[in-house]
CSV table of C-alpha atoms in Angstrom, one decimal:
chain,number,residue,atom,x,y,z
A,4,MET,CA,16.5,19.3,16.6
A,5,ASN,CA,15.3,15.9,17.6
A,6,GLY,CA,11.8,14.7,17.3
A,7,ILE,CA,8.9,13.5,15.2
A,8,VAL,CA,7.1,15.4,12.5
A,9,VAL,CA,3.8,14.4,11.1
A,10,VAL,CA,3.6,15.3,7.4
A,11,ASN,CA,0.5,15.3,5.2
A,12,LYS,CA,2.2,13.7,2.1
A,13,PRO,CA,0.7,15.0,-1.1
A,14,GLU,CA,-0.2,12.8,-4.1
A,15,GLY,CA,2.6,12.6,-6.7
A,16,LEU,CA,5.5,12.7,-4.3
A,17,SER,CA,7.4,9.6,-3.0
A,18,SER,CA,8.0,9.0,0.7
A,19,ALA,CA,11.7,9.3,0.2
A,20,ARG,CA,11.3,12.6,-1.6
A,21,THR,CA,9.0,13.9,1.1
A,22,VAL,CA,11.6,13.0,3.8
A,23,SER,CA,14.3,14.7,1.7
A,24,ARG,CA,12.2,17.9,1.7
A,25,VAL,CA,11.6,17.7,5.4
A,26,LYS,CA,15.3,17.2,6.0
A,27,ARG,CA,16.2,20.2,3.9
A,28,LEU,CA,13.4,22.5,5.3
A,29,LEU,CA,14.2,21.7,8.9
A,30,GLN,CA,18.0,21.6,8.3
A,31,VAL,CA,18.5,18.3,10.1
A,32,ARG,CA,21.3,15.8,9.6
A,33,LYS,CA,19.2,12.6,9.8
A,34,ALA,CA,15.6,12.0,8.9
A,35,GLY,CA,13.5,8.9,8.1
A,36,HIS,CA,9.9,7.8,7.7
A,37,THR,CA,8.0,5.1,9.5
A,38,GLY,CA,6.3,3.4,6.6
A,39,THR,CA,6.2,4.0,2.9
A,40,LEU,CA,3.2,5.5,1.0
A,41,ASP,CA,3.1,5.0,-2.7
A,42,PRO,CA,3.7,8.1,-4.8
A,43,PHE,CA,0.1,8.2,-5.9
A,44,ALA,CA,-1.1,8.0,-2.3
A,45,ARG,CA,-1.7,11.0,0.0
A,46,GLY,CA,-1.8,11.0,3.8
A,47,VAL,CA,0.1,10.9,7.0
A,48,LEU,CA,3.8,10.2,6.8
A,49,VAL,CA,5.5,10.2,10.2
A,50,CYS,CA,9.1,11.5,10.0
A,51,CYS,CA,11.7,11.0,12.7
A,52,LEU,CA,14.5,13.5,13.0
A,53,ASN,CA,18.1,13.1,14.2
A,54,GLN,CA,18.1,11.1,17.5
A,55,ALA,CA,14.4,10.2,17.1
A,56,THR,CA,15.3,8.1,14.1
A,57,ARG,CA,16.1,5.4,16.7
A,58,LEU,CA,12.4,5.2,17.3
A,59,ALA,CA,11.6,4.5,13.6
A,60,GLY,CA,11.8,0.7,13.9
A,61,PHE,CA,9.2,0.6,16.7
A,62,LEU,CA,6.9,2.9,14.7
A,63,LEU,CA,7.5,0.9,11.5
A,64,ALA,CA,6.3,-2.3,13.2
A,65,SER,CA,3.1,-0.6,14.4
A,66,PRO,CA,-0.3,-1.3,12.8
A,67,LYS,CA,-1.5,1.2,10.2
A,68,THR,CA,-4.9,2.4,9.0
A,69,TYR,CA,-5.7,3.2,5.4
A,70,LYS,CA,-8.6,4.3,3.3
A,71,GLY,CA,-8.7,3.3,-0.3
A,72,VAL,CA,-10.8,2.7,-3.4
A,73,LEU,CA,-10.9,-0.7,-5.1
A,74,THR,CA,-11.9,-0.5,-8.7
A,75,LEU,CA,-13.5,-3.8,-9.8
A,76,GLY,CA,-13.2,-5.4,-13.2
A,77,VAL,CA,-9.8,-3.9,-14.2
A,78,GLU,CA,-6.4,-5.5,-13.4
A,79,THR,CA,-3.2,-3.5,-13.9
A,80,ASP,CA,0.5,-4.6,-13.8
A,81,THR,CA,1.2,-2.4,-10.8
A,82,GLN,CA,-2.1,-3.3,-9.0
A,83,ASP,CA,-3.0,0.4,-8.9
A,84,ALA,CA,-4.4,3.1,-11.2
A,85,THR,CA,-0.9,4.1,-12.4
A,86,GLY,CA,-0.3,0.8,-14.1
A,87,ARG,CA,-0.9,-0.6,-17.6
A,88,ILE,CA,-4.2,-2.5,-17.9
A,89,ILE,CA,-3.6,-6.3,-18.3
A,90,ALA,CA,-7.1,-7.6,-18.0
A,91,ALA,CA,-10.7,-6.2,-18.0
A,92,ARG,CA,-13.8,-8.1,-17.0
A,93,ASP,CA,-17.5,-7.4,-16.3
A,94,ALA,CA,-18.0,-6.6,-12.6
A,95,THR,CA,-21.8,-6.2,-12.6
A,96,ALA,CA,-22.4,-9.9,-11.7
A,97,VAL,CA,-20.7,-9.4,-8.3
A,98,SER,CA,-23.4,-8.8,-5.6
A,99,GLU,CA,-22.7,-6.4,-2.8
A,100,GLU,CA,-23.3,-9.2,-0.4
A,101,ASP,CA,-20.7,-11.4,-2.0
A,102,LEU,CA,-18.3,-8.4,-2.1
A,103,ARG,CA,-18.7,-7.7,1.6
A,104,ARG,CA,-18.3,-11.4,2.4
A,105,VAL,CA,-15.0,-11.6,0.5
A,106,PHE,CA,-13.7,-8.5,2.2
A,107,GLN,CA,-14.4,-10.0,5.6
A,108,ARG,CA,-12.5,-13.2,4.7
A,109,TYR,CA,-9.3,-11.2,4.7
A,110,GLU,CA,-9.6,-10.3,8.4
A,111,GLY,CA,-6.9,-12.2,10.4
A,112,ALA,CA,-3.6,-13.7,9.2
A,113,TYR,CA,-3.1,-13.6,5.5
A,114,HIS,CA,-0.2,-14.7,3.3
A,115,GLN,CA,0.4,-11.9,0.8
A,116,THR,CA,2.8,-12.0,-2.1
A,117,PRO,CA,4.5,-8.6,-2.4
A,118,PRO,CA,4.0,-6.8,-5.7
A,119,VAL,CA,6.9,-6.8,-8.3
A,120,TYR,CA,6.5,-3.0,-8.5
A,121,SER,CA,7.6,-2.3,-4.9
A,122,ALA,CA,10.5,-0.8,-3.0
A,123,LEU,CA,11.5,-4.2,-1.6
A,124,LYS,CA,15.0,-5.0,-2.6
A,125,HIS,CA,16.6,-7.9,-4.4
A,126,GLU,CA,20.4,-8.0,-4.2
A,127,GLY,CA,20.3,-4.4,-3.1
A,128,VAL,CA,18.1,-3.1,-6.0
A,129,PRO,CA,14.5,-2.1,-5.6
A,130,LEU,CA,12.1,-4.5,-7.3
A,131,TYR,CA,10.4,-1.7,-9.3
A,132,ALA,CA,13.9,-0.8,-10.8
A,133,LEU,CA,14.4,-4.4,-11.9
A,134,VAL,CA,11.0,-4.6,-13.5
A,135,ARG,CA,11.7,-1.4,-15.5
A,136,ARG,CA,14.9,-3.1,-16.7
A,137,GLY,CA,12.9,-6.1,-17.9
A,138,ARG,CA,13.8,-8.4,-15.0
A,139,GLU,CA,10.8,-9.4,-12.9
A,140,VAL,CA,11.7,-10.8,-9.5
A,141,GLN,CA,8.9,-12.2,-7.4
A,142,LYS,CA,9.5,-12.3,-3.6
A,143,PRO,CA,7.9,-15.1,-1.6
A,144,ALA,CA,4.6,-14.6,0.2
A,145,ARG,CA,4.8,-13.4,3.7
A,146,SER,CA,2.4,-13.3,6.6
A,147,VAL,CA,0.6,-10.0,7.3
A,148,PHE,CA,-2.4,-9.4,9.6
A,149,ILE,CA,-5.6,-7.6,8.9
A,150,TYR,CA,-7.1,-6.4,12.1
A,151,ARG,CA,-10.2,-4.8,10.6
A,152,ILE,CA,-11.5,-4.3,7.1
A,153,GLN,CA,-14.7,-2.5,6.4
A,154,VAL,CA,-16.5,-1.6,3.2
A,155,LEU,CA,-17.6,2.0,3.5
A,156,ALA,CA,-19.5,2.4,0.2
A,157,VAL,CA,-20.2,0.5,-3.0
A,158,GLU,CA,-20.5,2.7,-6.1
A,159,ARG,CA,-19.8,0.3,-8.9
A,160,PRO,CA,-17.2,-0.3,-10.1
A,161,ARG,CA,-15.6,1.4,-7.1
A,162,VAL,CA,-15.6,0.2,-3.6
A,163,ARG,CA,-14.5,2.5,-0.8
A,164,PHE,CA,-13.0,0.7,2.2
A,165,GLU,CA,-10.9,1.2,5.3
A,166,VAL,CA,-8.4,-1.3,6.6
A,167,ARG,CA,-6.3,-1.5,9.8
A,168,CYS,CA,-3.3,-3.8,9.1
A,169,SER,CA,0.1,-4.9,10.2
A,170,ALA,CA,3.3,-3.3,8.9
A,171,GLY,CA,4.3,-4.7,5.5
A,172,THR,CA,0.8,-5.0,4.1
A,173,TYR,CA,0.5,-3.9,0.5
A,174,ILE,CA,-3.0,-2.4,0.1
A,175,ARG,CA,-2.8,-2.6,-3.7
A,176,THR,CA,-2.1,-6.3,-3.4
A,177,LEU,CA,-5.0,-6.7,-1.0
A,178,CYS,CA,-7.2,-5.0,-3.6
A,179,ALA,CA,-5.9,-7.3,-6.4
A,180,ASP,CA,-6.4,-10.4,-4.2
A,181,ILE,CA,-10.0,-9.3,-3.3
A,182,GLY,CA,-10.7,-8.6,-7.0
A,183,ARG,CA,-9.4,-12.0,-7.9
A,184,ASP,CA,-11.5,-13.7,-5.2
A,185,VAL,CA,-14.8,-12.0,-6.3
A,186,GLY,CA,-14.0,-13.2,-9.9
A,187,CYS,CA,-13.6,-10.0,-11.9
A,188,GLY,CA,-10.2,-8.7,-10.9
A,189,GLY,CA,-9.5,-5.2,-9.5
A,190,HIS,CA,-6.9,-2.6,-8.6
A,191,LEU,CA,-6.4,0.1,-6.0
């Protein structure tokens, strides 16, 4: 069996575990995904099977679209709701107009520092594994591109949004950066 399978990845399952299940269920020798979703995220995970894994690189490089919720006023060590709270500030002073203006500033090229809790590797070891061992390694900022970012609803302290971005963009880092820029912090 060669081909591409589109999976609705559930919350609580890593992308790697999802691919492992697809591989086992379909009894294929090779399988891979075309872009990691965090374990807490749910949504489309494109899986390539056997000879179609040769296409994965092309699909990995393609733009992606995400919907998310930015929670203003609370920063976490993982930049998402699964992390430990490291700072909390009042977010009521941030106007909706200022918030929308900051979101729009992120359209275009943007230098983003990957989070220390990520699957990026340092000397062959995922960064999240190093952090859990007490060794925090910060990778240098890299250029990503935001094609479109749109605020869908503001229901303080939460802001629902949609973003179309280049491969390699961390949405939780985007949320942390926006939170920082509006002055109260935030997380995905």
